[in-house]
Amino acid sequence: MAQQSQGIMQKMEYYFVTKAPFQIPKGAKDWIVKYAPWINIVILVLLAPAILVALGLGAAVLPFSGLGGATAAAGLGAALIALIVQVVLMIAALPGLFARKMSGWNLVFYSDIVNLVYSIMNGQIVSGLVSAVIGLYILFQIRSYYKQ
């Protein structure tokens, strides 16, 4: 399994860095790496009300979820689980991002993958793919700044 994930990472690195038609300039990469942890914190702060609303809404709607059908309850549950997983991954990534460790980069990568999978499952295929390609492009462009 570890070799498969290494192969996938190498292929993604090949397409998002080596074969990419445009390379992010070094100054922009430096800026992204320097401020990525802070941007992550801002995003987490902005997501906090959404999580609280989702948790409150989920608790308030749960007794009535049978009226909307099982798919409504499953959709709300899947969205909530995806949001919580993304937030947990982003929080866990912070120490690694500040220390420029590959573990922090990997957690941001997994967060992007969770977002992509959720978008596809939710029927938002085009927006999910566009968002994932942009996010992964930037992520792989700065990957060399993070060390084991």
Coordinates of C-alpha atoms in Angstrom, one line a residue:
M1 CA 0.0 0.0 0.0
A2 CA 2.8 2.4 0.8
Q3 CA 4.5 1.7 -2.5
Q4 CA 1.2 2.4 -4.3
S5 CA 0.7 5.7 -2.5
Q6 CA 4.3 6.7 -3.4
G7 CA 3.6 5.8 -7.0
I8 CA 0.5 8.0 -7.0
M9 CA 2.4 10.9 -5.4
Q10 CA 5.1 10.6 -8.0
K11 CA 2.5 10.6 -10.8
M12 CA 0.8 13.6 -9.3
E13 CA 4.2 15.4 -8.8
Y14 CA 5.0 14.6 -12.5
Y15 CA 1.7 16.1 -13.8
F16 CA 1.4 19.1 -11.3
V17 CA 5.1 20.1 -11.4
T18 CA 7.2 18.6 -14.2
K19 CA 4.5 18.6 -16.9
A20 CA 2.7 21.7 -15.7
P21 CA 2.5 24.4 -18.3
F22 CA 3.1 27.1 -15.7
Q23 CA 5.4 27.0 -12.6
I24 CA 4.6 29.3 -9.7
P25 CA 7.4 31.8 -9.3
K26 CA 9.8 31.2 -6.4
G27 CA 8.8 34.4 -4.6
A28 CA 5.1 33.3 -4.8
K29 CA 6.0 29.8 -3.5
D30 CA 8.0 31.4 -0.6
W31 CA 5.0 33.5 0.2
I32 CA 2.5 30.6 0.1
V33 CA 4.7 28.4 2.3
K34 CA 5.3 31.3 4.8
Y35 CA 1.6 32.2 5.1
A36 CA -0.1 28.8 4.5
P37 CA -0.4 28.0 8.2
W38 CA -2.0 31.5 8.9
I39 CA -4.3 31.1 5.9
N40 CA -5.3 27.7 7.3
I41 CA -6.1 29.3 10.7
V42 CA -8.3 31.9 9.0
I43 CA -10.1 29.3 7.1
L44 CA -10.7 27.3 10.3
V45 CA -12.0 30.4 12.1
L46 CA -14.4 31.0 9.1
L47 CA -15.5 27.3 9.2
A48 CA -16.2 27.3 13.0
P49 CA -19.7 28.9 12.6
A50 CA -20.6 26.5 9.8
I51 CA -19.6 23.6 12.0
L52 CA -21.6 24.9 15.0
V53 CA -24.6 25.6 12.8
A54 CA -24.3 22.1 11.2
L55 CA -24.1 20.5 14.5
G56 CA -27.0 22.5 15.9
L57 CA -29.0 22.0 12.7
G58 CA -28.2 18.3 12.6
A59 CA -29.5 17.9 16.2
A60 CA -32.6 20.0 15.5
V61 CA -33.5 18.3 12.2
L62 CA -32.7 14.7 13.4
P63 CA -36.1 14.0 14.8
F64 CA -37.8 15.1 11.6
S65 CA -35.3 13.4 9.2
G66 CA -37.7 10.5 8.6
L67 CA -40.2 13.0 7.0
G68 CA -37.7 14.1 4.4
G69 CA -36.6 10.6 3.6
A70 CA -33.5 8.7 4.4
T71 CA -31.5 10.5 1.7
A72 CA -32.0 13.9 3.3
A73 CA -30.7 12.6 6.6
A74 CA -27.8 10.7 4.9
G75 CA -26.9 13.9 2.9
L76 CA -26.8 16.0 6.0
G77 CA -24.8 13.3 7.8
A78 CA -22.3 12.9 5.0
A79 CA -21.8 16.7 4.7
L80 CA -21.3 17.0 8.5
I81 CA -18.8 14.1 8.5
A82 CA -16.9 15.5 5.6
L83 CA -16.7 18.9 7.2
I84 CA -15.6 17.5 10.5
V85 CA -12.9 15.3 8.9
Q86 CA -11.6 18.3 6.9
V87 CA -11.4 20.5 9.9
V88 CA -9.7 17.8 12.0
L89 CA -7.1 17.3 9.2
M90 CA -6.6 21.0 8.9
I91 CA -6.1 21.4 12.7
A92 CA -3.7 18.4 12.8
A93 CA -1.7 19.9 9.8
L94 CA -1.0 23.2 11.6
P95 CA 2.1 22.2 13.6
G96 CA 3.6 20.5 10.5
L97 CA 2.9 23.5 8.3
F98 CA 4.6 25.8 10.8
A99 CA 7.6 23.5 11.1
R100 CA 7.6 22.9 7.3
K101 CA 7.3 19.1 7.8
M102 CA 6.0 16.7 5.2
S103 CA 3.5 15.4 7.7
G104 CA 1.7 18.8 7.7
W105 CA 1.7 18.8 3.9
N106 CA 0.3 15.3 3.8
L107 CA -2.6 16.2 6.1
V108 CA -3.5 19.2 3.8
F109 CA -3.3 16.8 0.8
Y110 CA -5.7 14.4 2.6
S111 CA -8.0 17.2 3.4
D112 CA -8.2 18.1 -0.3
I113 CA -8.9 14.5 -1.2
V114 CA -11.7 14.4 1.3
N115 CA -13.2 17.5 -0.2
L116 CA -12.9 16.0 -3.7
V117 CA -14.6 12.7 -2.7
Y118 CA -17.4 14.5 -0.9
S119 CA -18.0 16.8 -3.9
I120 CA -18.2 13.9 -6.3
M121 CA -20.5 12.0 -4.0
N122 CA -22.7 15.1 -3.7
G123 CA -23.0 15.4 -7.5
Q124 CA -20.8 18.5 -7.7
I125 CA -18.4 16.7 -10.1
V126 CA -17.2 19.7 -12.2
S127 CA -16.7 22.1 -9.3
G128 CA -15.1 19.4 -7.2
L129 CA -12.6 18.5 -9.9
V130 CA -11.8 22.1 -10.7
S131 CA -11.3 22.9 -7.1
A132 CA -9.2 19.8 -6.5
V133 CA -7.0 20.5 -9.6
I134 CA -6.3 24.0 -8.5
G135 CA -5.7 23.1 -4.9
L136 CA -3.5 20.1 -5.7
Y137 CA -1.5 22.1 -8.3
I138 CA -0.6 24.7 -5.7
L139 CA 0.1 22.0 -3.1
F140 CA 2.4 20.1 -5.3
Q141 CA 4.2 23.2 -6.5
I142 CA 5.2 23.9 -2.9
R143 CA 5.8 20.3 -1.9
S144 CA 9.6 20.6 -2.2
Y145 CA 9.6 23.1 0.7
Y146 CA 8.5 20.5 3.2
K147 CA 10.9 18.0 4.6
Q148 CA 10.6 14.6 6.3

